[in-house]
Amino acid sequence: LFLGLVGAVISLHQGPARLSGFRTGALLVFLGSGMLAVALWWNRRLSQARGTSRESERRKDELTIRLDSLFRHANDSYMVLDENRNIIDVNQRAIEMYGWTREELLRMNARDLRTPETAFSIERDMQAKIGGLLRTMHHRRNGEVFPAEISLSRFEAQGKVFYAGIIRDISARVRDEKAMLESETSFRSLFDNMHEGVALHKLVRDKAGIVVNYRVISVNNRYMDILGFARDQVENRLGTEIYKTAESPY
């Protein structure tokens, strides 16, 4: 561009005979301006691309930080295993639940968390429960055994297979289930051994909410003895059906 301008000025000073030199200089100016415009446009495009790339990277970094924070501070225990079931990452909740340090857990295999009675079945369990819930028995560093419920998923990254697990200590739930079962067993024993015949009913109402019938849910042994019915003749049947009446008795 500079050379073109110089050539134009020299041509003007030397008169018409040198007009062609001006034209040449003008052409150089034009070409130089065009090249400069192209260079400026390309540089702007590169800057925009770099800006877009930097913004994209910034957003990726923010998302990574947020996901990592969720992983580290979640209420549930999280673990990531490699294809050989080696533990390669854990969150803080897992460290607290098992009692080992992060460094110790990262030197362990998933089998090491199981009780001896359940360690042998880890391969079968993992293959059968991908995408579902798995119940097994784990132990803490202090030797305490607890029932664990694991939500297991499989994913691939950089051509390698990994497993992600959400582990919950379900000791309280198992205790509640056991207590409910024991309560139900006690009730059933009392119910079946009563001297009186007893039938449990569920009321049937019409659209206005008025009771029009009932369905027998369960009967005890004495009820069948007194009325001469078999269990399958009364349970889950309507009263009118059992007693062959227009209206349910009792």
Coordinates of C-alpha atoms in Angstrom, one line a residue, residues 4-242:
G4 CA 1.6 2.3 -4.3
L5 CA 1.0 5.7 -2.8
V6 CA 4.7 6.7 -3.4
G7 CA 4.5 5.7 -7.0
A8 CA 1.3 7.8 -7.5
V9 CA 2.9 10.9 -6.0
I10 CA 6.1 10.6 -8.1
S11 CA 4.0 10.2 -11.3
L12 CA 2.0 13.4 -10.6
H13 CA 5.3 15.4 -10.2
Q14 CA 6.7 14.1 -13.5
G15 CA 3.7 15.2 -15.6
P16 CA 1.4 13.5 -18.1
A17 CA 4.2 11.5 -19.6
R18 CA 4.3 9.7 -16.4
L19 CA 0.5 9.3 -16.1
S20 CA 0.9 5.6 -16.6
G21 CA 3.1 5.5 -13.5
F22 CA 0.2 7.0 -11.6
R23 CA -2.1 4.5 -12.9
T24 CA 0.3 1.8 -11.9
G25 CA 0.6 3.3 -8.5
A26 CA -3.2 3.6 -8.3
L27 CA -3.5 -0.1 -9.2
L28 CA -1.0 -0.9 -6.5
V29 CA -3.0 1.2 -4.0
F30 CA -6.2 -0.7 -5.1
L31 CA -4.5 -4.0 -4.8
G32 CA -2.9 -3.1 -1.5
S33 CA -6.2 -1.9 -0.2
G34 CA -7.9 -5.0 -1.3
M35 CA -5.3 -7.2 0.3
L36 CA -5.5 -5.2 3.5
A37 CA -9.3 -5.5 3.5
V38 CA -9.0 -9.3 3.0
A39 CA -6.4 -9.5 5.7
L40 CA -8.6 -7.4 8.1
W41 CA -11.6 -9.5 7.3
W42 CA -9.7 -12.8 7.8
N43 CA -8.2 -11.5 11.1
R44 CA -11.7 -10.6 12.3
R45 CA -13.0 -14.0 11.4
L46 CA -10.1 -15.7 13.3
S47 CA -10.8 -13.4 16.3
Q48 CA -14.4 -14.3 16.2
A49 CA -13.6 -18.0 15.9
R50 CA -11.1 -17.8 18.8
G51 CA -13.7 -15.9 20.8
T52 CA -16.4 -18.5 20.1
S53 CA -13.9 -21.3 20.9
R54 CA -12.9 -19.6 24.1
E55 CA -16.6 -19.0 25.1
S56 CA -17.3 -22.7 24.3
E57 CA -14.4 -23.8 26.3
R58 CA -15.4 -21.5 29.2
R59 CA -18.9 -23.0 29.2
K60 CA -17.5 -26.5 29.1
D61 CA -15.2 -25.7 32.0
E62 CA -18.1 -24.3 34.0
L63 CA -20.3 -27.4 33.3
T64 CA -17.4 -29.6 34.3
I65 CA -16.9 -27.8 37.5
R66 CA -20.6 -27.9 38.4
L67 CA -20.9 -31.6 37.6
D68 CA -17.8 -32.3 39.6
S69 CA -19.2 -30.4 42.5
L70 CA -22.5 -32.4 42.3
F71 CA -20.4 -35.6 42.2
R72 CA -18.2 -34.7 45.1
H73 CA -20.9 -33.4 47.4
A74 CA -24.0 -35.5 46.6
N75 CA -25.9 -37.1 49.4
D76 CA -25.6 -40.6 47.9
S77 CA -22.3 -42.4 47.5
Y78 CA -20.9 -42.4 44.0
M79 CA -18.1 -44.6 42.5
V80 CA -16.6 -45.1 39.1
L81 CA -15.0 -48.4 38.2
D82 CA -12.9 -49.4 35.2
E83 CA -13.5 -52.5 33.1
N84 CA -11.7 -54.7 35.7
R85 CA -13.9 -53.4 38.5
N86 CA -11.1 -51.3 40.0
I87 CA -12.2 -48.2 41.8
I88 CA -11.0 -45.1 40.0
D89 CA -13.1 -42.4 41.5
V90 CA -15.3 -41.8 44.6
N91 CA -17.1 -38.9 46.2
Q92 CA -16.9 -37.6 49.7
R93 CA -20.1 -39.5 50.8
A94 CA -18.6 -42.8 49.8
I95 CA -15.5 -42.1 51.8
E96 CA -17.7 -41.3 54.9
M97 CA -19.9 -44.4 54.4
Y98 CA -17.1 -46.9 54.0
G99 CA -14.5 -45.4 56.4
W100 CA -11.5 -45.8 54.1
T101 CA -9.6 -42.7 52.8
R102 CA -9.9 -41.7 49.2
E103 CA -6.4 -43.0 48.5
E104 CA -7.2 -46.3 50.1
L105 CA -10.4 -46.7 48.1
L106 CA -8.6 -45.9 44.8
R107 CA -6.3 -48.9 45.5
M108 CA -9.2 -51.3 45.9
N109 CA -11.4 -53.4 43.7
A110 CA -15.2 -53.4 44.0
R111 CA -15.0 -57.0 45.2
D112 CA -13.1 -55.7 48.3
L113 CA -16.3 -53.9 49.4
R114 CA -18.4 -57.0 49.4
T115 CA -18.7 -59.7 52.1
P116 CA -17.0 -63.0 51.4
E117 CA -20.4 -64.6 50.8
T118 CA -21.3 -62.2 48.0
A119 CA -17.9 -61.3 46.4
F120 CA -17.9 -64.3 44.1
S121 CA -21.1 -63.2 42.4
I122 CA -20.0 -59.7 41.4
E123 CA -19.5 -60.4 37.7
R124 CA -22.9 -62.1 37.4
D125 CA -24.7 -59.4 39.4
M126 CA -23.1 -56.5 37.4
Q127 CA -23.9 -58.0 34.0
A128 CA -27.5 -58.8 35.1
K129 CA -28.2 -55.4 36.7
I130 CA -26.8 -52.8 34.3
G131 CA -29.4 -50.0 34.2
G132 CA -31.2 -51.5 37.2
L133 CA -31.0 -51.9 41.0
L134 CA -28.7 -54.4 42.6
R135 CA -28.9 -55.5 46.3
T136 CA -25.9 -57.0 48.0
M137 CA -24.0 -57.0 51.2
H138 CA -21.0 -54.6 51.8
H139 CA -18.8 -53.9 54.7
R140 CA -17.1 -50.9 56.2
R141 CA -13.5 -50.5 57.2
N142 CA -14.4 -51.3 60.8
G143 CA -15.9 -54.6 59.7
E144 CA -19.5 -53.6 60.0
V145 CA -21.7 -55.3 57.4
F146 CA -24.6 -53.5 55.8
P147 CA -27.1 -54.1 53.0
A148 CA -26.3 -52.0 49.9
E149 CA -28.6 -51.0 47.1
I150 CA -26.6 -50.1 43.9
S151 CA -27.9 -48.3 40.8
L152 CA -25.4 -49.3 38.1
S153 CA -24.8 -47.9 34.6
R154 CA -22.2 -48.6 32.0
F155 CA -20.5 -46.0 29.7
E156 CA -17.6 -45.7 27.3
A157 CA -15.0 -42.9 27.2
Q158 CA -11.8 -42.7 25.0
G159 CA -12.5 -46.2 23.8
K160 CA -12.6 -47.8 27.3
V161 CA -15.5 -49.2 29.3
F162 CA -16.4 -47.8 32.7
Y163 CA -19.1 -48.4 35.3
A164 CA -20.8 -45.7 37.5
G165 CA -22.6 -46.8 40.6
I166 CA -24.8 -44.9 43.1
I167 CA -24.6 -46.8 46.4
R168 CA -27.1 -46.5 49.3
D169 CA -26.9 -48.0 52.7
I170 CA -30.5 -49.4 53.1
S171 CA -30.1 -50.7 56.6
A172 CA -33.0 -48.6 58.0
R173 CA -35.3 -49.7 55.1
V174 CA -34.4 -53.4 55.6
R175 CA -35.1 -53.1 59.4
D176 CA -38.5 -51.5 58.6
E177 CA -39.3 -54.3 56.1
K178 CA -38.4 -56.9 58.6
A179 CA -40.5 -55.3 61.3
M180 CA -43.5 -55.1 59.0
L181 CA -43.1 -58.7 58.0
E182 CA -42.8 -59.8 61.6
S183 CA -45.9 -57.7 62.5
E184 CA -47.8 -59.2 59.6
T185 CA -46.7 -62.7 60.6
S186 CA -47.9 -62.1 64.2
F187 CA -51.2 -60.8 63.0
R188 CA -51.7 -63.7 60.7
S189 CA -50.9 -66.2 63.5
L190 CA -53.4 -64.5 65.8
F191 CA -56.0 -64.2 63.1
D192 CA -55.8 -67.8 62.0
N193 CA -55.9 -69.2 65.5
M194 CA -58.8 -67.3 66.9
H195 CA -61.8 -69.2 68.3
E196 CA -64.2 -66.9 66.5
G197 CA -64.8 -66.9 62.7
V198 CA -63.5 -63.6 61.3
A199 CA -63.7 -62.2 57.7
L200 CA -62.0 -59.0 56.6
H201 CA -64.2 -56.9 54.3
K202 CA -63.5 -54.0 51.9
L203 CA -66.6 -51.8 51.4
V204 CA -67.9 -51.3 47.9
R205 CA -69.7 -47.9 47.3
D206 CA -71.8 -46.6 44.5
K207 CA -71.2 -43.2 42.7
A208 CA -73.0 -41.3 45.5
G209 CA -70.6 -42.9 48.1
I210 CA -73.3 -45.1 49.6
V211 CA -72.2 -48.6 50.7
V212 CA -73.9 -51.2 48.5
N213 CA -71.8 -54.3 49.0
Y214 CA -68.5 -55.5 50.4
R215 CA -65.7 -57.7 49.1
V216 CA -64.2 -60.4 51.4
I217 CA -60.4 -59.9 51.5
S218 CA -59.4 -62.6 53.9
V219 CA -61.0 -65.2 56.3
N220 CA -59.6 -67.2 59.2
N221 CA -59.7 -70.9 59.7
R222 CA -62.6 -70.8 62.2
Y223 CA -64.7 -68.9 59.7
M224 CA -64.3 -71.7 57.1
D225 CA -65.1 -74.3 59.8
I226 CA -68.3 -72.6 60.9
L227 CA -69.7 -71.8 57.5
G228 CA -68.3 -74.7 55.6
F229 CA -66.6 -72.6 52.8
A230 CA -63.3 -73.2 51.3
R231 CA -60.9 -70.2 51.2
D232 CA -61.1 -69.8 47.4
Q233 CA -64.9 -69.7 47.6
V234 CA -65.0 -66.5 49.7
E235 CA -61.8 -64.5 49.4
N236 CA -61.9 -61.7 46.8
R237 CA -65.6 -62.3 46.2
L238 CA -68.6 -60.0 46.8
G239 CA -70.8 -60.7 49.8
T240 CA -73.9 -61.1 47.5
E241 CA -71.9 -63.6 45.4
I242 CA -70.8 -65.6 48.5

